[in-house]
């Protein structure tokens, strides 16, 4: 299992040709208290960098983009019922969706954990 | 995942100015965002931080807000009362010492240039203070200066902070710090007090729907006063995010969102700000349009919408009655108190009766919404004469 990160603060964990996607702890802390989450339905075709999910905090809406292209296997229904779970466990039980990766080459250029930590350090 | 804070204004240019308590906020883990030209605390870090926790604490105990971005303008001199009445629809001639009125700065068409609080500072003398919105304070000052006669002096106060202590415990907290103040002072009354050598101008007012105070004092004493308030365990700091969700639940319009120059006071639900004598006598800007709206009812109104489901509708969302577009949302958020989304919307008057079912369009989807009376959450102001 390998975990990668995007500059938009999504994480993607890859196991074979299946990946799980969520938002990072930094992302949830910037958004603040989440009150609404919408995840993609199974069968949805996503493009790399395309809109995949929506999160709303008390004040604002944001999009979650898919780090790679592929077909959605499952959206996390639990976080739709309990959006605060994304605040409390963003990189675990607060995952957003799973998909089958269309083109593994699209993983190239995503950051590993060390590179993402460096990006966060730069944000301060 | 781009960050989008709906209350942060996109049109502020250049580096935001620092609040007097900027370092104080940062030391408490505040997340600072640009608003009204200032870096403002959106919310605080820590176990009690976050918009929902800060909002809930304000409704159950007391929160300290820094609203020093707002403009404090002193107006004094012979003829100031009459001159101000040419610009505001309030009955300033009848305003008593220490009384505060909510009023509106109107343009010649009856459009709202700003909303403000005006306080009568001295009995028998033409002397008032205005508290105006931060984003509009420079324009307000220029507009006032251009209209007021030379006998009237106009001063934008510098070196003063404005702190708001809001919530059901606010009076007890302030009463413990400044004995004798709270039970006597009613809502929309102000008083001067000294605290550790600093002069405090304390008004029983605020913009959260809760009992509370807005306290003006010199920047030199502001951090010590804020620290003294926070030393009371009933008080926690709260940011701009909670202030916005609180004022929306209280049905209080926010300038630049629910109010602007395209809106007249009657459409905005602010007809109460036009005093009885002024309705009869006129003599304020836009009197023709406003009198007509008062007599015949406005074409559009600001209404409260209770939104079905959990997905919030934000400012700008179109409002539909069946297939017909009848308005737009001017503010929208998730209500922490009600646990569901709420919105203010500017809607054609035919669709404004409480109980009317409308729809809001969000990301191409229609959300059911019901027109409800404002406020969404009842006000708990301390009325003069009411028991403490």
Coordinates of C-alpha atoms in Angstrom, one line a residue:
Chain A
X1 CA 0.0 0.0 0.0
X2 CA 1.3 3.4 -0.9
X3 CA -0.1 6.7 0.0
X4 CA 0.3 9.8 -2.2
X5 CA -0.8 13.4 -1.8
X6 CA -2.0 16.2 -4.1
X7 CA -1.3 19.9 -4.0
X8 CA -5.0 20.4 -3.4
X9 CA -4.7 18.4 -0.1
X10 CA -6.2 15.2 -1.1
X11 CA -4.7 11.8 -0.2
X12 CA -4.9 8.6 -2.2
X13 CA -3.9 5.2 -1.0
X14 CA -3.2 2.7 -3.7
X15 CA -3.5 -1.1 -3.4
X16 CA -3.1 -2.8 -6.7
X17 CA -5.5 -1.1 -9.1
X18 CA -7.8 0.1 -6.4
X19 CA -7.4 3.4 -4.6
X20 CA -9.1 5.1 -1.6
X21 CA -9.3 8.9 -1.6
X22 CA -9.8 11.5 1.2
X23 CA -8.8 14.9 2.3
X24 CA -5.8 15.6 4.5
X25 CA -5.8 16.6 8.1
X26 CA -4.5 20.0 6.9
X27 CA -7.4 20.4 4.6
X28 CA -10.0 19.6 7.2
X29 CA -8.4 22.0 9.7
X30 CA -8.5 24.8 7.0
X31 CA -12.2 24.1 6.2
X32 CA -13.3 24.0 9.9
X33 CA -16.4 22.3 11.1
X34 CA -17.9 20.3 8.2
X35 CA -21.7 20.2 8.1
X36 CA -22.3 18.5 4.7
X37 CA -20.5 16.0 2.5
X38 CA -21.5 14.6 -0.8
X39 CA -19.6 11.6 -2.2
X40 CA -19.7 10.2 -5.8
X41 CA -22.0 7.3 -6.6
X42 CA -20.6 3.8 -7.6
X43 CA -20.1 3.7 -11.3
X44 CA -19.2 7.4 -11.7
X45 CA -16.3 7.9 -14.1
X46 CA -13.9 10.5 -12.7
X47 CA -11.1 12.3 -14.5
X48 CA -7.7 13.2 -12.9
X49 CA -8.2 16.6 -11.3
X50 CA -11.9 16.5 -11.9
X51 CA -14.6 17.4 -9.3
X52 CA -15.4 14.2 -7.3
X53 CA -17.1 15.3 -4.1
X54 CA -18.3 18.4 -2.3
X55 CA -17.7 19.4 1.3
X56 CA -19.4 22.3 3.1
X57 CA -18.3 23.9 6.3
X58 CA -20.5 26.2 8.3
X59 CA -19.5 29.0 6.0
X60 CA -18.4 27.7 2.7
X61 CA -18.5 25.0 0.0
X62 CA -15.4 23.4 -1.5
X63 CA -14.8 20.8 -4.1
X64 CA -12.8 17.6 -3.7
X65 CA -10.9 16.6 -6.8
X66 CA -9.9 13.1 -7.9
X67 CA -6.1 12.6 -7.8
X68 CA -6.4 10.1 -10.7
X69 CA -9.0 9.0 -13.3
X70 CA -11.1 5.9 -12.8
X71 CA -14.4 4.4 -12.0
X72 CA -15.9 4.8 -8.5
X73 CA -16.5 1.6 -6.6
X74 CA -17.9 3.0 -3.4
X75 CA -18.6 6.3 -1.8
X76 CA -18.3 6.6 2.0
X77 CA -22.0 6.8 3.1
X78 CA -21.0 7.1 6.7
X79 CA -19.5 10.6 6.3
X80 CA -22.6 11.8 4.4
X81 CA -24.5 10.9 7.6
X82 CA -21.8 12.3 9.9
X83 CA -19.7 14.9 8.2
X84 CA -17.9 15.7 11.5
X85 CA -16.1 12.3 11.1
X86 CA -14.0 14.0 8.3
X87 CA -12.9 16.5 11.0
X88 CA -12.1 13.9 13.6
X89 CA -10.5 11.2 11.3
X90 CA -9.7 12.7 7.9
X91 CA -7.0 10.2 6.9
X92 CA -8.8 7.1 8.3
X93 CA -12.6 6.5 8.7
X94 CA -13.3 9.9 7.1
X95 CA -12.2 8.7 3.6
X96 CA -14.4 9.9 0.7
X97 CA -14.5 7.2 -2.1
X98 CA -12.8 4.2 -3.6
X99 CA -12.1 3.8 -7.3
X100 CA -10.4 1.5 -9.8
X101 CA -7.5 3.4 -11.3
X102 CA -7.8 3.8 -15.1
X103 CA -4.1 4.6 -15.8
X104 CA -1.5 4.0 -13.1
X105 CA 0.8 6.4 -14.9
X106 CA -1.4 9.2 -13.6
X107 CA 0.1 8.5 -10.1
X108 CA 3.4 9.9 -11.4
X109 CA 3.9 13.4 -10.2
X110 CA 1.8 13.0 -7.0
X111 CA 3.7 13.7 -3.8
X112 CA 4.8 11.1 -1.3
X113 CA 4.4 11.7 2.5
X114 CA 7.8 13.5 2.8
X115 CA 7.2 15.8 -0.1
X116 CA 3.7 16.7 1.2
X117 CA 5.1 17.4 4.7
X118 CA 7.6 19.8 3.0
X119 CA 4.7 21.5 1.1
X120 CA 2.9 22.0 4.4
X121 CA 6.0 23.4 6.1
X122 CA 6.2 25.9 3.2
X123 CA 2.6 27.0 3.8
X124 CA 3.6 27.5 7.4
Chain B
X1 CA -9.6 21.7 -2.5
X2 CA -9.5 25.4 -2.9
X3 CA -10.4 27.4 0.2
X4 CA -13.5 29.5 0.0
X5 CA -14.6 31.4 3.0
X6 CA -17.9 33.0 2.0
X7 CA -17.7 35.9 4.4
X8 CA -14.2 36.9 3.2
X9 CA -14.6 39.7 0.7
X10 CA -12.9 39.1 -2.6
X11 CA -12.7 42.8 -3.5
X12 CA -10.3 43.9 -0.7
X13 CA -7.1 44.8 -2.4
X14 CA -3.6 45.1 -1.0
X15 CA -2.3 43.9 2.4
X16 CA -4.9 43.8 5.0
X17 CA -4.5 46.2 7.9
X18 CA -3.8 44.9 11.4
X19 CA -6.3 45.0 14.2
X20 CA -5.0 46.6 17.4
X21 CA -5.2 43.1 19.0
X22 CA -3.7 41.2 16.0
X23 CA -0.9 39.7 18.1
X24 CA -3.4 38.8 20.9
X25 CA -5.5 36.9 18.4
X26 CA -2.5 35.0 16.9
X27 CA -1.2 34.1 20.3
X28 CA -4.6 32.3 20.9
X29 CA -4.3 30.3 17.6
X30 CA -6.7 32.5 15.6
X31 CA -6.9 31.7 11.9
X32 CA -6.7 35.2 10.4
X33 CA -8.6 36.0 7.1
X34 CA -9.0 39.2 5.2
X35 CA -12.3 41.0 5.9
X36 CA -13.2 44.7 5.4
X37 CA -9.6 45.5 4.7
X38 CA -8.3 43.9 7.9
X39 CA -6.8 40.6 8.9
X40 CA -9.6 39.3 11.2
X41 CA -9.9 36.2 13.4
X42 CA -12.2 33.7 11.6
X43 CA -12.0 31.1 14.4
X44 CA -9.7 30.0 17.2
X45 CA -7.6 26.9 17.6
X46 CA -7.8 24.5 20.6
X47 CA -10.4 22.2 22.1
X48 CA -13.0 25.1 22.4
X49 CA -12.3 26.6 19.0
X50 CA -14.1 26.2 15.7
X51 CA -17.2 28.0 14.4
X52 CA -19.7 25.6 15.9
X53 CA -18.1 25.5 19.3
X54 CA -17.7 29.2 19.4
X55 CA -21.3 29.8 18.2
X56 CA -22.7 27.4 20.8
X57 CA -20.6 28.9 23.6
X58 CA -22.0 32.4 22.7
X59 CA -25.6 31.0 23.0
X60 CA -25.0 29.4 26.3
X61 CA -22.3 31.5 28.1
X62 CA -20.4 34.5 26.8
X63 CA -17.9 35.1 24.0
X64 CA -15.5 38.0 23.3
X65 CA -15.4 39.3 19.7
X66 CA -13.0 41.9 18.4
X67 CA -14.9 44.2 16.1
X68 CA -12.3 47.0 16.0
X69 CA -12.4 47.0 12.2
X70 CA -15.6 49.0 12.5
X71 CA -15.5 52.7 12.2
X72 CA -16.2 54.9 15.2
X73 CA -17.1 58.5 14.2
X74 CA -17.6 61.4 16.6
X75 CA -20.0 64.1 15.4
X76 CA -20.4 67.3 17.4
X77 CA -21.1 71.0 17.1
X78 CA -24.0 73.3 16.8
X79 CA -26.6 72.1 14.2
X80 CA -25.3 68.5 14.2
X81 CA -28.7 67.1 15.1
X82 CA -30.5 68.7 12.3
X83 CA -27.7 68.1 9.8
X84 CA -27.6 64.4 10.6
X85 CA -31.3 64.1 10.3
X86 CA -30.9 65.2 6.7
X87 CA -29.0 61.9 6.1
X88 CA -30.5 59.5 8.6
X89 CA -34.3 58.7 9.1
X90 CA -33.9 58.5 12.9
X91 CA -35.6 60.9 15.3
X92 CA -32.3 62.3 16.7
X93 CA -33.9 65.3 18.2
X94 CA -35.7 63.1 20.6
X95 CA -32.8 60.8 21.4
X96 CA -31.8 61.0 25.0
X97 CA -28.4 60.9 26.7
X98 CA -26.9 57.5 26.4
X99 CA -29.6 56.1 24.1
X100 CA -28.5 54.1 21.1
X101 CA -30.5 53.8 17.8
X102 CA -30.0 51.5 14.9
X103 CA -30.1 53.7 11.8
X104 CA -29.3 53.8 8.1
X105 CA -27.2 56.1 5.9
X106 CA -29.4 56.5 2.8
X107 CA -28.6 57.7 -0.7
X108 CA -30.8 60.1 -2.7
X109 CA -32.9 57.2 -4.1
X110 CA -33.5 55.6 -0.6
X111 CA -30.8 53.0 -1.2
X112 CA -28.8 51.9 1.9
X113 CA -25.3 53.3 1.9
X114 CA -24.6 51.7 5.3
X115 CA -26.3 50.6 8.5
X116 CA -25.0 51.9 11.8
X117 CA -25.6 52.6 15.5
X118 CA -25.9 56.2 16.6
X119 CA -25.5 57.1 20.3
X120 CA -26.4 60.4 22.0
X121 CA -23.3 61.2 24.0
X122 CA -24.2 64.4 25.9
X123 CA -27.5 65.8 27.1
X124 CA -28.7 69.0 25.6
X125 CA -25.7 69.3 23.3
X126 CA -25.3 68.2 19.6
X127 CA -22.9 65.3 20.2
X128 CA -23.2 61.8 18.8
X129 CA -21.1 58.8 18.0
X130 CA -21.7 56.6 15.0
X131 CA -20.5 53.0 14.7
X132 CA -20.3 52.1 11.1
X133 CA -19.2 49.1 9.0
X134 CA -15.5 48.6 8.5
X135 CA -15.7 48.2 4.7
X136 CA -17.7 51.4 4.3
X137 CA -16.2 53.6 7.0
X138 CA -14.0 55.7 4.7
X139 CA -16.9 56.3 2.2
X140 CA -19.2 57.1 5.1
X141 CA -16.8 59.7 6.5
X142 CA -16.4 61.4 3.1
X143 CA -20.2 61.4 2.5
X144 CA -20.9 62.9 5.9
X145 CA -18.1 65.5 5.6
X146 CA -19.4 66.6 2.3
X147 CA -22.9 67.2 3.6
X148 CA -22.4 68.4 7.2
X149 CA -21.9 72.2 7.7
X150 CA -18.6 73.5 8.8
X151 CA -19.9 74.2 12.3
X152 CA -20.1 70.5 12.8
X153 CA -16.9 68.6 13.5
X154 CA -16.4 65.1 12.3
X155 CA -13.7 62.8 13.7
X156 CA -12.9 59.2 12.8
X157 CA -11.6 58.0 16.1
X158 CA -8.1 56.6 15.9
X159 CA -6.4 54.4 18.5
X160 CA -9.6 52.9 19.8
X161 CA -10.6 49.3 19.9
X162 CA -14.2 47.9 19.9
X163 CA -14.8 44.6 21.7
X164 CA -18.1 42.8 21.9
X165 CA -19.0 40.6 24.9
X166 CA -22.1 38.6 23.9
X167 CA -24.1 35.8 25.5
X168 CA -26.4 35.1 28.5
X169 CA -23.5 35.3 30.9
X170 CA -22.2 38.7 29.5
X171 CA -24.0 40.9 32.1
X172 CA -22.8 38.9 35.1
X173 CA -19.2 38.8 33.8
X174 CA -19.1 42.6 33.1
X175 CA -21.0 43.3 36.4
X176 CA -18.3 41.4 38.3
X177 CA -15.5 43.5 36.6
X178 CA -17.3 46.8 36.8
X179 CA -19.7 46.6 39.8
X180 CA -23.2 48.1 39.5
X181 CA -23.3 48.3 35.7
X182 CA -25.3 45.5 34.3
X183 CA -28.8 45.3 36.0
X184 CA -29.5 49.0 35.4
X185 CA -28.4 49.2 31.8
X186 CA -31.1 48.2 29.3
X187 CA -30.8 47.1 25.7
X188 CA -29.6 50.0 23.4
X189 CA -28.4 52.1 26.3
X190 CA -24.9 53.2 26.8
X191 CA -22.8 54.4 29.8
X192 CA -19.2 55.6 30.4
X193 CA -17.2 53.8 33.1
X194 CA -13.5 53.8 34.1
X195 CA -11.5 50.6 34.4
X196 CA -7.9 50.6 35.6
X197 CA -7.6 54.2 34.4
X198 CA -9.1 53.6 31.0
X199 CA -12.3 55.2 29.9
X200 CA -14.8 52.6 28.6
X201 CA -17.8 53.5 26.5
X202 CA -20.2 50.6 27.1
X203 CA -23.3 50.1 25.0
X204 CA -25.7 47.2 25.7
X205 CA -25.9 46.1 22.1
X206 CA -24.4 43.6 19.7
X207 CA -25.2 41.7 16.6
X208 CA -25.7 38.1 17.8
X209 CA -29.3 38.2 19.1
X210 CA -28.0 37.6 22.6
X211 CA -27.8 40.0 25.5
X212 CA -24.4 41.6 25.5
X213 CA -22.2 44.7 25.3
X214 CA -20.1 46.6 22.8
X215 CA -17.2 48.3 24.6
X216 CA -15.1 51.0 23.0
X217 CA -11.8 51.8 24.7
X218 CA -8.3 53.0 23.9
X219 CA -6.0 50.6 22.1
X220 CA -3.5 51.0 25.0
X221 CA -6.0 49.2 27.4
X222 CA -7.6 46.8 25.0
X223 CA -5.3 43.8 25.5
X224 CA -5.5 44.1 29.3
X225 CA -9.2 44.4 29.2
X226 CA -9.6 41.4 26.9
X227 CA -7.3 39.4 29.1
X228 CA -9.4 40.4 32.2
X229 CA -12.5 39.2 30.4
X230 CA -11.0 35.9 29.4
X231 CA -9.7 35.3 32.9
X232 CA -13.4 34.7 33.7
X233 CA -14.0 31.0 32.8
X234 CA -17.5 31.9 31.5
X235 CA -15.8 33.9 28.6
X236 CA -14.0 32.4 25.5
X237 CA -12.8 34.2 22.4
X238 CA -15.0 33.8 19.2
X239 CA -14.3 34.8 15.7
X240 CA -15.9 36.3 12.6
X241 CA -17.3 32.9 11.6
X242 CA -19.4 32.5 14.7
X243 CA -20.4 36.1 14.6
X244 CA -21.8 35.6 11.1
X245 CA -23.7 32.4 11.9
X246 CA -25.1 34.0 15.1
X247 CA -26.3 37.2 13.3
X248 CA -27.9 35.1 10.6
X249 CA -29.8 33.0 13.1
X250 CA -30.9 36.3 14.7
X251 CA -32.2 37.4 11.3
X252 CA -29.9 40.5 11.3
X253 CA -28.8 41.7 7.9
X254 CA -25.2 42.1 7.0
X255 CA -24.1 45.1 5.0
X256 CA -22.7 44.2 1.6
X257 CA -24.6 40.9 1.6
X258 CA -28.3 41.4 2.6
X259 CA -28.1 45.2 2.4
X260 CA -26.7 47.5 -0.2
X261 CA -27.6 50.5 -2.3
X262 CA -30.0 48.5 -4.4
X263 CA -32.1 47.9 -1.3
X264 CA -34.4 50.3 0.4
X265 CA -35.1 50.0 4.2
X266 CA -38.7 48.8 3.7
X267 CA -37.7 45.9 1.4
X268 CA -34.9 45.0 3.8
X269 CA -37.4 44.7 6.7
X270 CA -35.9 47.7 8.4
X271 CA -38.9 50.0 8.4
X272 CA -38.6 50.2 12.2
X273 CA -35.5 52.4 11.6
X274 CA -37.7 55.2 10.2
X275 CA -38.9 57.0 13.2
X276 CA -42.6 57.9 13.5
X277 CA -41.9 61.7 13.4
X278 CA -39.6 61.3 10.4
X279 CA -42.3 59.3 8.5
X280 CA -44.7 62.1 9.1
X281 CA -42.3 65.0 8.3
X282 CA -39.9 63.4 5.8
X283 CA -36.8 65.3 5.0
X284 CA -34.4 62.4 4.7
X285 CA -32.8 61.0 1.4
X286 CA -35.0 58.9 -0.8
X287 CA -38.2 59.9 1.1
X288 CA -40.4 59.6 -2.0
X289 CA -39.5 56.0 -2.7
X290 CA -39.5 55.0 0.9
X291 CA -42.8 56.7 1.7
X292 CA -44.3 54.8 -1.3
X293 CA -42.9 51.5 -0.1
X294 CA -44.3 52.2 3.4
X295 CA -47.7 53.0 2.0
X296 CA -48.1 50.4 -0.6
X297 CA -45.7 47.7 0.5
X298 CA -42.4 47.0 -1.2
X299 CA -42.1 45.0 -4.5
X300 CA -39.5 42.7 -2.8
X301 CA -38.7 41.7 0.7
X302 CA -35.9 40.1 2.7
X303 CA -37.3 36.9 4.1
X304 CA -36.0 34.0 6.1
X305 CA -35.9 30.5 4.5
X306 CA -35.6 27.3 6.4
X307 CA -34.0 24.8 4.0
X308 CA -34.7 21.1 3.9
X309 CA -31.9 18.6 4.2
X310 CA -28.4 19.3 5.3
X311 CA -26.9 21.0 2.2
X312 CA -26.5 24.7 2.8
X313 CA -27.6 27.3 0.2
X314 CA -25.2 30.2 0.0
X315 CA -25.4 33.8 -1.0
X316 CA -26.4 34.2 -4.7
X317 CA -28.5 31.0 -4.9
X318 CA -31.5 31.6 -7.1
X319 CA -35.0 31.3 -5.5
X320 CA -37.8 29.7 -7.4
X321 CA -41.6 29.4 -7.0
X322 CA -42.2 26.5 -9.3
X323 CA -40.6 27.3 -12.6
X324 CA -40.4 31.0 -12.0
X325 CA -37.3 32.7 -10.5
X326 CA -38.6 35.1 -7.8
X327 CA -35.4 36.1 -6.0
X328 CA -32.0 35.2 -4.7
X329 CA -30.4 34.2 -1.4
X330 CA -28.4 37.1 0.2
X331 CA -26.9 35.0 3.0
X332 CA -26.9 31.3 3.7
X333 CA -25.3 29.0 6.2
X334 CA -25.8 26.0 8.3
X335 CA -27.5 27.0 11.6
X336 CA -25.6 25.4 14.5
X337 CA -28.5 26.0 16.8
X338 CA -31.2 24.6 14.6
X339 CA -29.0 21.9 13.1
X340 CA -30.1 22.7 9.5
X341 CA -29.4 25.2 6.8
X342 CA -31.0 28.6 6.8
X343 CA -30.9 31.6 4.5
X344 CA -31.9 35.2 4.0
X345 CA -33.3 35.9 0.6
X346 CA -34.6 38.9 -1.4
X347 CA -37.9 37.6 -2.8
X348 CA -40.8 39.2 -4.8
X349 CA -43.5 40.2 -2.3
X350 CA -46.1 37.8 -3.7
X351 CA -44.1 34.9 -2.4
X352 CA -43.1 36.2 1.0
X353 CA -45.8 35.1 3.4
X354 CA -44.6 32.7 6.2
X355 CA -45.5 29.2 5.2
X356 CA -44.9 29.7 1.5
X357 CA -42.9 26.9 0.0
X358 CA -40.1 27.9 -2.4
X359 CA -37.0 26.3 -3.9
X360 CA -33.4 27.2 -3.8
X361 CA -31.1 26.2 -6.6
X362 CA -27.7 24.9 -5.5
X363 CA -25.3 23.3 -7.9
X364 CA -28.1 22.6 -10.4
X365 CA -30.3 21.0 -7.8
X366 CA -33.5 22.3 -6.2
X367 CA -33.7 22.4 -2.4
X368 CA -37.1 22.8 -0.8
X369 CA -37.3 25.8 1.5
X370 CA -40.1 27.4 3.6
X371 CA -40.5 31.1 4.3
X372 CA -40.4 31.5 8.1
X373 CA -40.8 34.5 10.3
X374 CA -37.5 36.1 11.5
X375 CA -35.6 35.7 13.6
X376 CA -34.7 32.0 13.2
X377 CA -33.6 31.9 16.8
X378 CA -35.4 34.2 19.3
X379 CA -33.6 37.3 20.5
X380 CA -32.7 37.5 24.1
X381 CA -31.9 41.2 24.5
X382 CA -32.1 42.8 28.0
X383 CA -35.1 45.2 27.7
X384 CA -35.0 48.2 29.9
X385 CA -37.2 47.7 32.9
X386 CA -37.2 43.9 32.6
X387 CA -35.8 42.0 35.6
X388 CA -32.1 41.1 35.4

